mmCIF file of C-alpha atoms in Angstrom:
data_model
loop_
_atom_site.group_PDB
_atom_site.id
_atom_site.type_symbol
_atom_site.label_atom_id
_atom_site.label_comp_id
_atom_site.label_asym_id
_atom_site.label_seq_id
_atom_site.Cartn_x
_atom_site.Cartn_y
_atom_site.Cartn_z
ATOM 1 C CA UNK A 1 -32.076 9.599 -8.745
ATOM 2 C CA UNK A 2 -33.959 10.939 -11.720
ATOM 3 C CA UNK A 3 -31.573 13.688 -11.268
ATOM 4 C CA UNK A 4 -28.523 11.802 -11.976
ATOM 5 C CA UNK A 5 -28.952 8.517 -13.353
ATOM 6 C CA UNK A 6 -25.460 7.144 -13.736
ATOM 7 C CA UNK A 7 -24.462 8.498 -10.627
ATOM 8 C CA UNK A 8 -25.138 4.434 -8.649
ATOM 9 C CA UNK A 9 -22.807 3.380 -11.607
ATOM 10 C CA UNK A 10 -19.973 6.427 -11.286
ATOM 11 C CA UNK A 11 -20.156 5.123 -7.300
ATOM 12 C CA UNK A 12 -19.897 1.627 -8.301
ATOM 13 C CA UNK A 13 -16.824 2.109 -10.120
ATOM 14 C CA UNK A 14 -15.189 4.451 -7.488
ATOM 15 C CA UNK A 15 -15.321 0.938 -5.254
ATOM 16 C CA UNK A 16 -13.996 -1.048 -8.126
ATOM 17 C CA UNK A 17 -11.332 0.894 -8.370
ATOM 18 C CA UNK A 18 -10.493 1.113 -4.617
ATOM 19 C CA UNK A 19 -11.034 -3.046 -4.485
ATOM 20 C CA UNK A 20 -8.536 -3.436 -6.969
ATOM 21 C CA UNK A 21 -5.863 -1.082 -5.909
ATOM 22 C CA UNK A 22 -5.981 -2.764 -2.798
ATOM 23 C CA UNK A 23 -6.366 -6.717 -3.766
ATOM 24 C CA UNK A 24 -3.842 -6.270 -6.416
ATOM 25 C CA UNK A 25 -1.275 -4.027 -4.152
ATOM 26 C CA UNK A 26 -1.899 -6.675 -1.736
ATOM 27 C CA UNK A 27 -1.030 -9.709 -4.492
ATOM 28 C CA UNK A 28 1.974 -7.509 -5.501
ATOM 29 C CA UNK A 29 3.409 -7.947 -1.717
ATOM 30 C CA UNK A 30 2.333 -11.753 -1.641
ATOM 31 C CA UNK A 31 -0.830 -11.413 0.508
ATOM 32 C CA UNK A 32 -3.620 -13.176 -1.615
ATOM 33 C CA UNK A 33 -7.056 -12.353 -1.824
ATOM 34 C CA UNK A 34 -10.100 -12.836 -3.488
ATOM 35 C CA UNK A 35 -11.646 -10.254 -4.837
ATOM 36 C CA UNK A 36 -14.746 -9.752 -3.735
ATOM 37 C CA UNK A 37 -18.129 -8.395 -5.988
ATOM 38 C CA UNK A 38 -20.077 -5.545 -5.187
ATOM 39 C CA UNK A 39 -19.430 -4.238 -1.731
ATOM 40 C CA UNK A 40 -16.910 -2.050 -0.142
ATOM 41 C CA UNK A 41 -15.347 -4.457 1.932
ATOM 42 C CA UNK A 42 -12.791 -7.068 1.627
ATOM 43 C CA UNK A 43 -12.126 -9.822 3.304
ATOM 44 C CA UNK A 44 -9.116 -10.703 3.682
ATOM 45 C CA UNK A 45 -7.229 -13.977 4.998
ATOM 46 C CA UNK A 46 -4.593 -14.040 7.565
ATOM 47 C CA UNK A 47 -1.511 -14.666 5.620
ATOM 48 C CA UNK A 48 -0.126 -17.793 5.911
ATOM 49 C CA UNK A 49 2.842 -16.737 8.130
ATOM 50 C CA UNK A 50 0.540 -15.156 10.945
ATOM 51 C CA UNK A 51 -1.701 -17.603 10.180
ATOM 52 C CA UNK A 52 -1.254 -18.878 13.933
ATOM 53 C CA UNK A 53 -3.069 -15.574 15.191
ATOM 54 C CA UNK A 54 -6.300 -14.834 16.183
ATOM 55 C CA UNK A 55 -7.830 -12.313 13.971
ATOM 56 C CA UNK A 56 -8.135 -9.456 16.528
ATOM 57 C CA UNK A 57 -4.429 -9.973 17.277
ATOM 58 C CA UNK A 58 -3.238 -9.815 13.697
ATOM 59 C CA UNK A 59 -5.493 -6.272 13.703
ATOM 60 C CA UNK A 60 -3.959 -4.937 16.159
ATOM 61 C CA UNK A 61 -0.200 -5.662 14.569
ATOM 62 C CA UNK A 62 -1.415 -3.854 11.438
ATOM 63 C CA UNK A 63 -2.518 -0.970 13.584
ATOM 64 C CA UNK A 64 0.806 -0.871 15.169
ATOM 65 C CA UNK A 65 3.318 -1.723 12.968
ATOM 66 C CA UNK A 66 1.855 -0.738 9.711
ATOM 67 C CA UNK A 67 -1.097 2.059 10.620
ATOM 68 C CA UNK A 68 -3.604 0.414 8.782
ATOM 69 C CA UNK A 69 -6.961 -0.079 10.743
ATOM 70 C CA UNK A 70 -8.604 -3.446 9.679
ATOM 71 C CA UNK A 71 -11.583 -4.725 11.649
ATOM 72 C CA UNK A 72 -10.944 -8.792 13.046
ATOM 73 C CA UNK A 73 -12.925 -11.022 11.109
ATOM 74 C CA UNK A 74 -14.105 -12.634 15.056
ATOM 75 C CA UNK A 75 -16.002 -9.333 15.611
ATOM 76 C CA UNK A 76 -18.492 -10.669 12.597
ATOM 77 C CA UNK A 77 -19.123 -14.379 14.594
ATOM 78 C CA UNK A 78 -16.710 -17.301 14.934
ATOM 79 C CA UNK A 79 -16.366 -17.757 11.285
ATOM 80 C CA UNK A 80 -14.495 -14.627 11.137
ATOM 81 C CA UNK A 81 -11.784 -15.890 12.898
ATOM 82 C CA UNK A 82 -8.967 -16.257 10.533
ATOM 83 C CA UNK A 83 -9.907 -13.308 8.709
ATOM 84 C CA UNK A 84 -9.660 -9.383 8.808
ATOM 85 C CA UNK A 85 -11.993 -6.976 6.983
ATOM 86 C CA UNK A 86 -10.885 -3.718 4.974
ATOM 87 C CA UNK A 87 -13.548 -0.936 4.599
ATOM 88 C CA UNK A 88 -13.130 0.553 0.617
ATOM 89 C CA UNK A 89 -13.625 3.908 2.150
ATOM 90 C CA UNK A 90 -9.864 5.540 1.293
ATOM 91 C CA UNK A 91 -9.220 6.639 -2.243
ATOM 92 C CA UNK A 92 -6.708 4.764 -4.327
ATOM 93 C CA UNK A 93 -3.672 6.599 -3.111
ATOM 94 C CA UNK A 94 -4.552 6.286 0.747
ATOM 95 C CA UNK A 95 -4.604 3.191 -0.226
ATOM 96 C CA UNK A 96 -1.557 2.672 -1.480
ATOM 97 C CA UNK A 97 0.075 4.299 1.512
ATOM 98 C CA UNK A 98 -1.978 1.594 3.188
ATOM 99 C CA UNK A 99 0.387 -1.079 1.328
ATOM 100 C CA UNK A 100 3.100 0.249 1.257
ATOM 101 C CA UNK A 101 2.736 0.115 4.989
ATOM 102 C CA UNK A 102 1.839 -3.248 5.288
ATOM 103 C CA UNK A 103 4.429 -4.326 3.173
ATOM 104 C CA UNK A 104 7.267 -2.653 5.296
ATOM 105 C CA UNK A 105 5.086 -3.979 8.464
ATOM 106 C CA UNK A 106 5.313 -7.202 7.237
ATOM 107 C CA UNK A 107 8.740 -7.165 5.989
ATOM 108 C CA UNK A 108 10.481 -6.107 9.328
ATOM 109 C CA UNK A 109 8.607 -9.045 11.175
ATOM 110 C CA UNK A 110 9.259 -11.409 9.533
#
């Protein structure tokens, strides 16, 4: 650390910048989140027109339809359910593949 002082701040804003490619590409596409502060996760909320599925079955649409691995929000506890969780560890254009992917996944169910 003395080596490199602003490197927890340089890391900080790699996350920052991940968080809000994906919460805003998210908003763009009509899925609504908050976004979170300081971690490298999101949580996210089922949208409203899957909102009838369990969490681990919504994950397992995304990994189907769009290739996007979440993690269900049940495999935290019960107050999960309802709820899947993206890991910040893409960069911002994986990301947006990640969206884009959605989106279309999304789009062609419903």
């Amino acid at each position: 650390m003395n080596e490199a002082p602003d490197y927890p701040k340089e890391v900080a804003e790699v996350y920052r910048g991940r968080r809000d490619a994906l919460v805003d590409g998210l908003a763009r596409i009509g899925w609504q989140i908050p976004k979170p502060e300081g971690t490298m996760f999101v949580w996210a909320p089922i949208p409203e027109a899957y909102a009838e599925m369990k969490s681990l079955e919504f994950a397992k649409l995304l990994v189907r339809e769009a290739q996007v691995a979440v993690s269900p929000g049940v495999g935290f506890g019960p107050g999960g359910e309802g709820f899947v969780r993206f890991a910040l560890v893409e960069n911002e254009q994986r990301i947006h593949q990640a969206i884009r992917g959605i989106r279309r996944a999304l789009t062609k169910l419903a």
